[in-house]
Coordinates of C-alpha atoms in Angstrom, one line a residue:
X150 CA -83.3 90.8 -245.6
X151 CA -80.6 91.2 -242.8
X152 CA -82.6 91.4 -239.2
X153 CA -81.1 92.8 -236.7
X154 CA -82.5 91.8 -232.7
X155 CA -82.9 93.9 -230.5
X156 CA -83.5 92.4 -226.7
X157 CA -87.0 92.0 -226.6
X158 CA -87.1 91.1 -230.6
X159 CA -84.3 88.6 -230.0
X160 CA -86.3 86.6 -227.1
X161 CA -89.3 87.0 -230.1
X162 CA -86.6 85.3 -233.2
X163 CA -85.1 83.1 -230.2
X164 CA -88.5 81.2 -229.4
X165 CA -90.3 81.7 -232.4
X166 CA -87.2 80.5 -235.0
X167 CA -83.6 80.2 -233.5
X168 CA -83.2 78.5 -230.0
X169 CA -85.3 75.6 -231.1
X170 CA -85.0 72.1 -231.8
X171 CA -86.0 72.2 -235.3
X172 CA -82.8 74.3 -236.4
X173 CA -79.9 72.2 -237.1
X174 CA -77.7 74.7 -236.2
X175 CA -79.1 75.4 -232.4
X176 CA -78.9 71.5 -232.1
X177 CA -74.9 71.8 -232.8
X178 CA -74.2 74.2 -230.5
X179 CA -76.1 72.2 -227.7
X180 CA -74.0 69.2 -229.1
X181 CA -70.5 71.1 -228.3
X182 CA -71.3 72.7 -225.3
X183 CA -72.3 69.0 -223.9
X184 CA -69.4 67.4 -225.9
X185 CA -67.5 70.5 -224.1
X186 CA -68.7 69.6 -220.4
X187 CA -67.9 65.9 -220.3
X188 CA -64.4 66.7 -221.3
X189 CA -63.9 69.2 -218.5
X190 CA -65.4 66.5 -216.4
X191 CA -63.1 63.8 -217.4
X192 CA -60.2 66.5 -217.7
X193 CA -60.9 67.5 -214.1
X194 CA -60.8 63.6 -213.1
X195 CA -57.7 63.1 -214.6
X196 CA -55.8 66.4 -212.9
X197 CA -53.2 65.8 -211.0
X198 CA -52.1 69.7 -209.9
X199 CA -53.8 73.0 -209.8
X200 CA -52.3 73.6 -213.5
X201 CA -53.8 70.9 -215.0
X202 CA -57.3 72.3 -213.9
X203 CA -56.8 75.4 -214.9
X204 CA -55.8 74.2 -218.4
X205 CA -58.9 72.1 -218.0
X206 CA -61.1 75.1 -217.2
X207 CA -59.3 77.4 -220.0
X208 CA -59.8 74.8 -222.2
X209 CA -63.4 74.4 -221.6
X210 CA -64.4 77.9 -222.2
X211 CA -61.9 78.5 -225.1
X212 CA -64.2 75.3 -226.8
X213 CA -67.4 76.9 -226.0
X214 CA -66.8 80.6 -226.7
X215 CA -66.1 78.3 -230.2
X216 CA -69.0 77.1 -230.6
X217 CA -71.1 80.1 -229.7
X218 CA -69.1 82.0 -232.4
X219 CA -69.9 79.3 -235.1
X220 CA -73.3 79.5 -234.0
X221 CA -73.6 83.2 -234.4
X222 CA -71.8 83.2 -237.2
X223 CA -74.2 80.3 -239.0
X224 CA -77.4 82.9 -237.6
X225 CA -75.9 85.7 -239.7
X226 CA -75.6 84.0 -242.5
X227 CA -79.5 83.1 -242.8
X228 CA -79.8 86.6 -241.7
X229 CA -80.7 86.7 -238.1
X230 CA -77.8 88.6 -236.4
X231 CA -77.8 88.1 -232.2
X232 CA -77.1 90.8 -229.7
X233 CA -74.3 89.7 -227.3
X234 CA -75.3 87.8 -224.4
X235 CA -78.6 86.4 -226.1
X236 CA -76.8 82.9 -226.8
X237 CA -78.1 80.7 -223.7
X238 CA -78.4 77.1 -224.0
X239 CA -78.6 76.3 -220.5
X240 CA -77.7 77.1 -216.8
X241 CA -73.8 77.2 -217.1
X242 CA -71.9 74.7 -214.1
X243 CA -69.6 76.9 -212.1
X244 CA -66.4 74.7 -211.9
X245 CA -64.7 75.9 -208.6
X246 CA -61.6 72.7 -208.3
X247 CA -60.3 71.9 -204.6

């Protein structure tokens, strides 16, 4: 049985089954986006022009729309398919360099 969430029945699966601890696959994709955050930190440390940050920056969000894809894609396959923009782990850090 494929189930498809709608808003309000995606915050229902996200609580009740998917965005929890106890689902290997959730814990991943917390995994990579923190994995994904301490590069860009060290990246940004070790920049030496405006390209190199943006590289850092492009880099960064190329590696976490990654890992939301796996994640959606590992949901489907047990059958729980996620509207866009449902995926949230956590307050994103806005990155502005100087």
């Amino acid at each position: 049985m494929t189930l498809l969430a709608s808003p309000a029945l995606a915050r229902d699966v996200a609580h009740a089954e998917v965005f929890t601890d106890s689902n290997s696959h959730y814990l991943d994709y917390k995994t990579s986006i923190s994995e994904a955050k301490r590069e860009l930190r060290k990246d940004l440390a070790r920049a030496n022009d405006e390209a190199d940050r943006i590289d850092a920056i492009a880099e960064y969000e190329a590696e976490i729309a990654d890992a939301e894809k796996d994640f959606r894609k590992e949901m489907a396959e047990r059958g729980v398919v996620l509207p866009k923009g449902s995926v949230i782990v956590e307050e994103d850090v806005a990155v502005f360099p100087q």
